[in-house]
mmCIF file of C-alpha atoms in Angstrom:
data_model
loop_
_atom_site.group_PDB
_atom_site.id
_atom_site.type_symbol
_atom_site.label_atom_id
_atom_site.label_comp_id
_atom_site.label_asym_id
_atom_site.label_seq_id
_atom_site.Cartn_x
_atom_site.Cartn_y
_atom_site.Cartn_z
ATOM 1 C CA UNK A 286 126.074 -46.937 223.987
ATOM 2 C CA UNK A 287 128.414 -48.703 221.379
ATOM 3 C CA UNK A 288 126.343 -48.744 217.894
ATOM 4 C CA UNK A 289 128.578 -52.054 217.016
ATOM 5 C CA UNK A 290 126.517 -53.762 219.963
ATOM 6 C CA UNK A 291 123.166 -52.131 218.717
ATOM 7 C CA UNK A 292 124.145 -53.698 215.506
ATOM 8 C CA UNK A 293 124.872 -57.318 217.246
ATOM 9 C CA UNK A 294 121.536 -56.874 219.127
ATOM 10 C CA UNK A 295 119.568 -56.091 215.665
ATOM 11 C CA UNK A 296 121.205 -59.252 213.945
ATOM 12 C CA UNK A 297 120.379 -61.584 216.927
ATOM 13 C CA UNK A 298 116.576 -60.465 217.263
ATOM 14 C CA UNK A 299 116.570 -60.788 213.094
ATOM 15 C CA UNK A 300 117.973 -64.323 213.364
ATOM 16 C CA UNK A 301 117.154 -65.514 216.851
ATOM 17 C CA UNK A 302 120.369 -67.310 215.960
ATOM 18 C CA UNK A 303 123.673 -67.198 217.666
ATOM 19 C CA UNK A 304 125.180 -68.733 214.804
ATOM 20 C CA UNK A 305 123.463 -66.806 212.285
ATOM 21 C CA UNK A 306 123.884 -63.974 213.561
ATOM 22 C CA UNK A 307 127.326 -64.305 214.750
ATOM 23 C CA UNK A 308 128.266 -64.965 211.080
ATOM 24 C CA UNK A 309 126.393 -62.088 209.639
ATOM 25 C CA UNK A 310 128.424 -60.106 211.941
ATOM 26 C CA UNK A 311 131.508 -61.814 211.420
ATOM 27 C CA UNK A 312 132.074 -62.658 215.117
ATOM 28 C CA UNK A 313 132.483 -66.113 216.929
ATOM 29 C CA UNK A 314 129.323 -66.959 219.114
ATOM 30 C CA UNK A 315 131.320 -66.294 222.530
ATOM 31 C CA UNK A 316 132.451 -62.989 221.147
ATOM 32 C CA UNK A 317 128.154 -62.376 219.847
ATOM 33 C CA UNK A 318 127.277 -63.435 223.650
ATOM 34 C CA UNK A 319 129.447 -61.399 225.344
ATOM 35 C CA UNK A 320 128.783 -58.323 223.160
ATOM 36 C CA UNK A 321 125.158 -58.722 224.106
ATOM 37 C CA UNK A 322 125.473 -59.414 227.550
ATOM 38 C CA UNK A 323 127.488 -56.240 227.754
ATOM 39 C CA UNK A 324 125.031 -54.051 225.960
ATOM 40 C CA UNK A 325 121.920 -56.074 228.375
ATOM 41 C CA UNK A 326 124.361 -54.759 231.550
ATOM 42 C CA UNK A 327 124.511 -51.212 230.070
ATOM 43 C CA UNK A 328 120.617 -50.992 229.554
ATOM 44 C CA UNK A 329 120.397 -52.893 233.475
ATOM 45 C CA UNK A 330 117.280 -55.217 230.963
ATOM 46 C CA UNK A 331 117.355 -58.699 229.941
ATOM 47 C CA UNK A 332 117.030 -58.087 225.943
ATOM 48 C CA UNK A 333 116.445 -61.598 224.620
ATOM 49 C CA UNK A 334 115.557 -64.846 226.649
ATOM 50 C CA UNK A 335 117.690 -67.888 225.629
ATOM 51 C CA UNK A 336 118.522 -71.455 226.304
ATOM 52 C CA UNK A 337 120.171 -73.884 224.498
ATOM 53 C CA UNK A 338 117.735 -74.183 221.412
ATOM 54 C CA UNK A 339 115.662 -71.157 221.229
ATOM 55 C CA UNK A 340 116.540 -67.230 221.444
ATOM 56 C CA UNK A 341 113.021 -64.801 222.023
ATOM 57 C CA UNK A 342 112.832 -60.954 222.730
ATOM 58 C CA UNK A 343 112.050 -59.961 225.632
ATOM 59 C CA UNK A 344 109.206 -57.093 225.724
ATOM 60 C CA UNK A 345 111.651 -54.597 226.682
ATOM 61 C CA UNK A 346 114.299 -56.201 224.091
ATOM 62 C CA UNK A 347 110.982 -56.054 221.299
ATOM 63 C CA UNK A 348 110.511 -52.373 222.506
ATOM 64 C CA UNK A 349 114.542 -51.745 222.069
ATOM 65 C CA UNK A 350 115.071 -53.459 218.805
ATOM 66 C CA UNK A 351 112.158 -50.859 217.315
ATOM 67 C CA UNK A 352 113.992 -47.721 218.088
ATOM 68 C CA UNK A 353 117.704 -49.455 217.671
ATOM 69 C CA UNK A 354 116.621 -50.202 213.717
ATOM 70 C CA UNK A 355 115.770 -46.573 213.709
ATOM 71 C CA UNK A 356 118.539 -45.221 215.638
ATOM 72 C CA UNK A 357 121.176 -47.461 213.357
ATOM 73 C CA UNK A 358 119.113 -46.126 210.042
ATOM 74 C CA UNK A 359 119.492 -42.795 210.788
ATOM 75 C CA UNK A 360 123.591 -43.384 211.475
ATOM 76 C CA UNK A 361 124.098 -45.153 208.236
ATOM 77 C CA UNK A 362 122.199 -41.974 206.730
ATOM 78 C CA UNK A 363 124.293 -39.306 208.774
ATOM 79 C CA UNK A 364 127.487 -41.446 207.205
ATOM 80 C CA UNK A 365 126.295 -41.324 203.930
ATOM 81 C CA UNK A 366 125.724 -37.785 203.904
ATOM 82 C CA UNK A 367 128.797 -36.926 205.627
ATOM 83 C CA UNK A 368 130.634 -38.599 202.829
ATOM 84 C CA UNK A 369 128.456 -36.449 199.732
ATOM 85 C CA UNK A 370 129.625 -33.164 201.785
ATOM 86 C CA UNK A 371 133.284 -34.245 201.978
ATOM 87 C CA UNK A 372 132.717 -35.472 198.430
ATOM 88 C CA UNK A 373 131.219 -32.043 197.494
ATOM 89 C CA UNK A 374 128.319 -33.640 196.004
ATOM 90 C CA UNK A 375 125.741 -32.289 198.538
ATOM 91 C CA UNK A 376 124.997 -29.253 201.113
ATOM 92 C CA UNK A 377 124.856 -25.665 201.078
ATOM 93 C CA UNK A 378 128.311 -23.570 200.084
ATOM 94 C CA UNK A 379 127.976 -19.796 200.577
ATOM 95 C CA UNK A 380 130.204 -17.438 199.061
ATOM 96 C CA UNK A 381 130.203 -14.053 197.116
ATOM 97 C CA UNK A 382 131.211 -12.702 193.976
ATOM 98 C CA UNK A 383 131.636 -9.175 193.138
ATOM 99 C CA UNK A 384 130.089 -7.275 190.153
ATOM 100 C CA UNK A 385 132.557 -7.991 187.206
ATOM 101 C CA UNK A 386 133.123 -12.065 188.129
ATOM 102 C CA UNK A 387 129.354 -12.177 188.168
ATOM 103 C CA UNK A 388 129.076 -10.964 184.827
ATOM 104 C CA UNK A 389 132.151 -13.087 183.291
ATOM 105 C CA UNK A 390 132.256 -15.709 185.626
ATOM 106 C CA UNK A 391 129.145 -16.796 187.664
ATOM 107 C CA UNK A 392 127.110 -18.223 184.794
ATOM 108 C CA UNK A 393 129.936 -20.373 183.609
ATOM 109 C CA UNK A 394 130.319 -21.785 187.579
ATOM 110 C CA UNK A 395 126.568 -22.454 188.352
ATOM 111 C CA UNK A 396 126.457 -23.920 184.810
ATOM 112 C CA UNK A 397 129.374 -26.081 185.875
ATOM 113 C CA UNK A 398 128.123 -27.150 189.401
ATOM 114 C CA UNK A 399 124.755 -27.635 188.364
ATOM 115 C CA UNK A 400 126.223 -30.151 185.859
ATOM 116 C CA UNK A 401 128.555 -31.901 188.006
ATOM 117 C CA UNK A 402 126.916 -31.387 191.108
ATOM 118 C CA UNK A 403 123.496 -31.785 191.393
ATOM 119 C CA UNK A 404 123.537 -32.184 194.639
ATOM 120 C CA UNK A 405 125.535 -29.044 196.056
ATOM 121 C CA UNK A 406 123.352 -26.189 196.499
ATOM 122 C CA UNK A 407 124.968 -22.511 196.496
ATOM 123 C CA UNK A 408 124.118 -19.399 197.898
ATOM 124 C CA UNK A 409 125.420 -16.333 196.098
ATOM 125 C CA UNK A 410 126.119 -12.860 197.374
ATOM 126 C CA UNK A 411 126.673 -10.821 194.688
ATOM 127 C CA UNK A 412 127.465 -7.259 195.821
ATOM 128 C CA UNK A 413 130.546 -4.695 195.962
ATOM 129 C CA UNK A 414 133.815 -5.460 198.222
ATOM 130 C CA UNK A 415 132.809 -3.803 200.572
ATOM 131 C CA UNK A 416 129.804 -5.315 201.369
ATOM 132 C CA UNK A 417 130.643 -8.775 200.756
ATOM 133 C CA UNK A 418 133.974 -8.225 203.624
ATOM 134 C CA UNK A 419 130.941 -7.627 206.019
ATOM 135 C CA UNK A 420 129.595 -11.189 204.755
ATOM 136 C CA UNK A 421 132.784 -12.446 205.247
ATOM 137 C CA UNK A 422 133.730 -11.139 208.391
ATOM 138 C CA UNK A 423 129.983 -12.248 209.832
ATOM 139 C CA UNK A 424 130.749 -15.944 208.502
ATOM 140 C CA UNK A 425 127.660 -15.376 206.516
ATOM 141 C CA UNK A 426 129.715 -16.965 203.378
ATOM 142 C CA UNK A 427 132.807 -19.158 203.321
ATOM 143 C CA UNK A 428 134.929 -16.529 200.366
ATOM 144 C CA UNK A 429 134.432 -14.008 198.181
ATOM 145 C CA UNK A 430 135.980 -13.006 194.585
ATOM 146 C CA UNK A 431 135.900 -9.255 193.311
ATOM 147 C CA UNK A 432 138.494 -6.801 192.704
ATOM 148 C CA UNK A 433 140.351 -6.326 195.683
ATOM 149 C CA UNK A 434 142.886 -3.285 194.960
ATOM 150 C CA UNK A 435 141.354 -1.001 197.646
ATOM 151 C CA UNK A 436 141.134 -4.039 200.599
ATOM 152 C CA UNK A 437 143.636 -2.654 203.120
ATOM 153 C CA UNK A 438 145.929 -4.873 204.662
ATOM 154 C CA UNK A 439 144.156 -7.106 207.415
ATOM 155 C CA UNK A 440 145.919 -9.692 209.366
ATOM 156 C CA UNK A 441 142.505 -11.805 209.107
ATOM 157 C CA UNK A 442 142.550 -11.586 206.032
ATOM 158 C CA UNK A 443 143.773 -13.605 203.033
ATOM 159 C CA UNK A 444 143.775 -12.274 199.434
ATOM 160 C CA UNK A 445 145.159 -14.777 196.691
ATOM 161 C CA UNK A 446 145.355 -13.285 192.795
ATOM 162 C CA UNK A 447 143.328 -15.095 190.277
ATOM 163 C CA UNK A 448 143.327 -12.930 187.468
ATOM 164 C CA UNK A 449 143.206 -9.564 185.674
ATOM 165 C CA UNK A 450 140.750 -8.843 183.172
ATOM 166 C CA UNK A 451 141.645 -5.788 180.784
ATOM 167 C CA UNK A 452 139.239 -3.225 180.424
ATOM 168 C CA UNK A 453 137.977 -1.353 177.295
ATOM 169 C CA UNK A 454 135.314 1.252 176.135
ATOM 170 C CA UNK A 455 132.738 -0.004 174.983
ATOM 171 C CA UNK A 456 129.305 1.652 173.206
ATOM 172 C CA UNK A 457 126.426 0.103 171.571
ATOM 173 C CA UNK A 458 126.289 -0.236 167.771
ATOM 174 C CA UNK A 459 125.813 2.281 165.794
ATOM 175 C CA UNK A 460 127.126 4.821 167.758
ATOM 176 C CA UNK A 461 127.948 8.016 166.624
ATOM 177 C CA UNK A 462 131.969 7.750 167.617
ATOM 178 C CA UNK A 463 132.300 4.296 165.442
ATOM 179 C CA UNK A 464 131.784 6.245 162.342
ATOM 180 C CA UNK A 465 134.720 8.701 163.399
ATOM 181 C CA UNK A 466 138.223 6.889 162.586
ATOM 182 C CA UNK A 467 140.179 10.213 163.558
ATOM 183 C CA UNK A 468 138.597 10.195 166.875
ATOM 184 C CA UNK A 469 140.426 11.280 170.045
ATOM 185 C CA UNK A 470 139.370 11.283 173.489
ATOM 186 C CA UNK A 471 138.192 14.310 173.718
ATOM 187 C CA UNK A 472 135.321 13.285 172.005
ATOM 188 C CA UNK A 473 134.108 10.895 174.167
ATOM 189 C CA UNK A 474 133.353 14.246 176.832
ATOM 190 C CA UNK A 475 129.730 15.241 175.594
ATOM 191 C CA UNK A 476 128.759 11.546 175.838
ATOM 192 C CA UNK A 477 129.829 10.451 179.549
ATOM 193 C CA UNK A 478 130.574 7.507 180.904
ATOM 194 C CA UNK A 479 128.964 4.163 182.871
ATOM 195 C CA UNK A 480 130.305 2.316 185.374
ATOM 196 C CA UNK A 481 131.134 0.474 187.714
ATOM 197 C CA UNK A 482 131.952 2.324 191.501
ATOM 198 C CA UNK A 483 135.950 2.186 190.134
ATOM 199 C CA UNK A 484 138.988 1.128 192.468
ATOM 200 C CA UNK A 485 141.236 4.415 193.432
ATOM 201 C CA UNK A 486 144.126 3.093 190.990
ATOM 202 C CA UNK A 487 141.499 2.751 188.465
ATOM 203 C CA UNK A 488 140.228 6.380 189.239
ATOM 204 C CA UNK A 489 143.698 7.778 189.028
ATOM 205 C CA UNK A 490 144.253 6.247 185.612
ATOM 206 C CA UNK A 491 140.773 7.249 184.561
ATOM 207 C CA UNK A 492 142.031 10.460 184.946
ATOM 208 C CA UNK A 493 145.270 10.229 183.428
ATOM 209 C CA UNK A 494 144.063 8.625 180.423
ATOM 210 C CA UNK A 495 141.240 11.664 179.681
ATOM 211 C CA UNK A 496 144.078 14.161 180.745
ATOM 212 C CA UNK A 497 142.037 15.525 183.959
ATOM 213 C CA UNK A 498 143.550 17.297 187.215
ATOM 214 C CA UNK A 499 144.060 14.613 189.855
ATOM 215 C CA UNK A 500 141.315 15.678 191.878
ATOM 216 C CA UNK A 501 139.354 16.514 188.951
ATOM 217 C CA UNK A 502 135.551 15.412 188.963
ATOM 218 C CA UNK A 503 135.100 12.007 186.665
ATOM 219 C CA UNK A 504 132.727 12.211 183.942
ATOM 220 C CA UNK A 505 130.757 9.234 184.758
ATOM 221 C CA UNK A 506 127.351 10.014 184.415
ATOM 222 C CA UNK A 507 125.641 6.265 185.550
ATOM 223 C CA UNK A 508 127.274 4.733 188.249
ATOM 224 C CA UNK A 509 126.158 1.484 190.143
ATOM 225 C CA UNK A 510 127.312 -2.258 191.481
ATOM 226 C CA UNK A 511 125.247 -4.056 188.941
ATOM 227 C CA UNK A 512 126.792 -4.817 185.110
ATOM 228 C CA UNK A 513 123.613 -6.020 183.542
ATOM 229 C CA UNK A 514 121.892 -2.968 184.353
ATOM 230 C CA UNK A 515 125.044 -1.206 183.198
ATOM 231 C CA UNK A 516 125.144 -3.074 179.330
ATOM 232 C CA UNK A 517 121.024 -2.151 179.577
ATOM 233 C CA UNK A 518 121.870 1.458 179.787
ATOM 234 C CA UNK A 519 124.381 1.432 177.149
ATOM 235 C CA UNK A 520 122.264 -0.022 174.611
ATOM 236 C CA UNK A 521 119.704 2.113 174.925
ATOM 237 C CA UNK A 522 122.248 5.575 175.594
ATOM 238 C CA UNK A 523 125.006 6.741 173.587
ATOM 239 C CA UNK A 524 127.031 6.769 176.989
ATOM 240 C CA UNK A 525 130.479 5.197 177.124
ATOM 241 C CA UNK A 526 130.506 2.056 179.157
ATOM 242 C CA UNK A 527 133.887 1.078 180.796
ATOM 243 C CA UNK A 528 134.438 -2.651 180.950
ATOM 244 C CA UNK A 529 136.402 -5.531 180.662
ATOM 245 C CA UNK A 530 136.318 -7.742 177.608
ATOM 246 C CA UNK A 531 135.670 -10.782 179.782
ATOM 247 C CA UNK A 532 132.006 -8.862 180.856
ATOM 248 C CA UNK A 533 130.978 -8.003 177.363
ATOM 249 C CA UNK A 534 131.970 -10.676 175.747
ATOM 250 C CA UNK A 535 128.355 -12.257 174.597
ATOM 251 C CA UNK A 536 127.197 -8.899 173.622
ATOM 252 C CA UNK A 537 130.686 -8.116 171.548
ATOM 253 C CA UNK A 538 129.798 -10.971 170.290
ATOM 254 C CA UNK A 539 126.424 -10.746 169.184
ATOM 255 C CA UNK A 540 126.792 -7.081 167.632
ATOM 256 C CA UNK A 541 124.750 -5.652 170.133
ATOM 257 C CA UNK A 542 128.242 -3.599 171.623
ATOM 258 C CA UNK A 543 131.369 -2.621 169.987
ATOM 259 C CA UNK A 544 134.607 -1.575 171.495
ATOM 260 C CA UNK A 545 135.517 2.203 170.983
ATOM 261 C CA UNK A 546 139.561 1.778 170.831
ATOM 262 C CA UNK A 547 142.014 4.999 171.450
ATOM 263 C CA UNK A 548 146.011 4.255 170.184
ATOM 264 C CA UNK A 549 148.808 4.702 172.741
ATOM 265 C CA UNK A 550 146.243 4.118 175.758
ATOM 266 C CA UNK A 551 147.765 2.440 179.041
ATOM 267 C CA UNK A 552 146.015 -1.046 179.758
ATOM 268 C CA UNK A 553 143.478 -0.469 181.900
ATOM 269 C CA UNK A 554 142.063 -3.323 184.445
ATOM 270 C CA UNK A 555 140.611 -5.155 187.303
ATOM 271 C CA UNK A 556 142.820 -7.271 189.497
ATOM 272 C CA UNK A 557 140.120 -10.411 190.828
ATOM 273 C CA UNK A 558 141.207 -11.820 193.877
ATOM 274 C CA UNK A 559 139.617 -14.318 196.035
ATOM 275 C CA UNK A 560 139.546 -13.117 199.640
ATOM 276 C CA UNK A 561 139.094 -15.257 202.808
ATOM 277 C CA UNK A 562 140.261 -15.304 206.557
ATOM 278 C CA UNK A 563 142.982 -16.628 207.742
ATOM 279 C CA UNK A 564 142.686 -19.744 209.811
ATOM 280 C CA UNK A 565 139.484 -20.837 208.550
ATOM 281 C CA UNK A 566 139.624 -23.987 206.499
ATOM 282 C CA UNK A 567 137.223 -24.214 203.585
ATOM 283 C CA UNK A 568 134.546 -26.791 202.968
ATOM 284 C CA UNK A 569 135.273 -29.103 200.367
ATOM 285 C CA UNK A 570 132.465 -27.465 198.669
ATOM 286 C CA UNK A 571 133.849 -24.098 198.423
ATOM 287 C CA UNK A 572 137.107 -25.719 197.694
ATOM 288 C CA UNK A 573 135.529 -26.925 194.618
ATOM 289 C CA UNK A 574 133.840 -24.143 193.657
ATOM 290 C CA UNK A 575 137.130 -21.821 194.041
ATOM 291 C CA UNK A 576 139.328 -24.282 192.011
ATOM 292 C CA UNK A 577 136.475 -23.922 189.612
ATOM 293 C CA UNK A 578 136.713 -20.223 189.419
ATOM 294 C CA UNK A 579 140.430 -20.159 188.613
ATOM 295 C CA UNK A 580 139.464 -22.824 185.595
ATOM 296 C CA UNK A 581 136.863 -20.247 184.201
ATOM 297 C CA UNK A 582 139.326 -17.245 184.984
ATOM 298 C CA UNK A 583 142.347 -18.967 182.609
ATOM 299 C CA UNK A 584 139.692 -18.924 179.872
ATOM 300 C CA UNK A 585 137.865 -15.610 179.870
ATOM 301 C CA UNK A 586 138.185 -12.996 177.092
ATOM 302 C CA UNK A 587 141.166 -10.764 177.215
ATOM 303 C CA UNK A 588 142.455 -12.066 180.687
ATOM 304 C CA UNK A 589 145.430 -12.933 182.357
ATOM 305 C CA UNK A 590 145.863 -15.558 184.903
ATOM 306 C CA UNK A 591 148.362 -15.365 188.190
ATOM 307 C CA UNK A 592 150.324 -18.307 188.230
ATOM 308 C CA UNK A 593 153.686 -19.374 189.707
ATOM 309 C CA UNK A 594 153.521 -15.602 191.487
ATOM 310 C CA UNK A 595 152.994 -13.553 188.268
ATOM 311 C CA UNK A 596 150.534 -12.476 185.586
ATOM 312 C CA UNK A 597 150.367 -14.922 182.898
ATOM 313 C CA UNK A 598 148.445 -14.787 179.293
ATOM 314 C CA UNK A 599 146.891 -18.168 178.954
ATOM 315 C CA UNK A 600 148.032 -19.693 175.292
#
């Protein structure tokens, strides 16, 4: 059934007009009549009675005209919300962030969308890489950010740079190793270290940097996916968190943790990538949101963007 012709039909039973509603429609009467007689043959009803002054609805044509309005309301609806979606300015996006880009980049986005787009609803997985690739790989979300150094090549799978936040040590003021200018890392030993569950490259530099055996135990004594709990531990501990600047930044900030710098130390850092699989176009939502995440990632603390196929300080 052609909704142009339920839209004919509706303007002839509100006019009982051919002329009326042939102009509302912007149709000549002939073209009106024969629209109507084609949707009456379709239906195998008489819709409307006519002659050459009056036009009535029939009973079945009154009965018709009550679900048509409803049937044509609903379509103008489905339109107009398939237009917000493409628009981005309603439905559901799902996607996932990892641990560090929820600490330095998550608020900044919902902040953003909530602003912009009142409309869009997100749901947020915010878990380790491993994890979310199960998401991923079950459709449950549409992309995922995190650092992606230990993702092994997949041909389903599409990892694009975004940015690499440097890491320091950081440990809550007042600790004991701020007062201590000749300070080396051996120091830092008795004290231990929090974290996050660190990429391999990140383990093996770990271990470079405090001058440990390759396969030599870590001395990170609180370990888990979660930096909030991780800053809440080092506040209230003398343990040595290791994070990126972008993570800490509000509490650097504030006063509440201080960096606990080492000369002639390698950069340390996480490498954020946004990983999706190949051949599935994203929604314009998560378009949005993604484009969005590259905007906050060229302005967080002590970060460097990938652009034009290289890591680039923003100015």
């Amino acid at each position: 059934m052609d909704l142009k012709r339920l839209r004919h039909a509706i303007a002839l039973a509100e006019e009982l007009n051919f002329a009326r509603a042939a102009e509302r429609v912007h149709l000549s009467q002939p073209a009106l009549s024969r629209s109507i007689q084609t949707l009456e043959e379709e239906l195998g009803l008489p819709l409307f009675d006519r002659d050459n002054r009056n036009v009535k609805l029939t009973t079945a044509g009154a009965v018709f005209m009550e679900r048509a309005r409803k049937l044509t309301f609903q379509m103008r609806n489905l339109e107009r919300d398939m237009g917000l979606i493409r628009d981005a300015e309603m439905g559901v996006v799902a996607f996932g962030v990892g641990p560090l880009p929820t600490a330095s980049m998550l608020p900044q986005l919902v902040r953003h969308v909530r602003q912009t787009r009142p409309g869009l609803a997100m749901r947020v997985s915010s878990n380790n890489w491993r994890n979310l690739l199960v998401n991923l790989k079950a459709e449950q979300i549409e992309f995922f950010i995190a650092d992606a150094r230990d993702i092994l090549p997949d041909p389903d799978l599409s990892i694009t740079p975004i940015s690499r936040q440097h890491g320091r040590f950081m440990v809550r003021a007042g600790h004991p190793l701020l007062a201590r200018p000749e300070r080396t890392l051996a120091d830092t030993l008795p004290y231990g270290f929090a974290s996050l569950l660190l990429p391999l490259a990140m383990k093996a530099l770990f271990r470079q940097v405090l001058r440990l055996a390759p396969e030599a135990p870590l001395p990170v004594m609180f370990e888990c996916d979660n930096m909030h709990i991780l800053k809440e531990v080092t506040l209230e501990d003398d343990v040595i968190l290791l994070a990126t600047e972008a993570a800490v930044a509000n509490e650097v900030a504030s006063g509440t943790l201080a960096p606990l710098d080492f000369p002639g130390l390698p950069p340390m850092y996480a490498e954020i990538g946004a990983v999706q699989l190949v051949g599935r176009t994203l929604s314009p939502a998560a378009r949005l949101v993604l484009e969005r995440l590259h905007d906050i990632a060229a302005t967080a603390p002590g970060s460097t963007v990938f652009r034009d196929g290289r890591y680039q300080a923003m100015a």
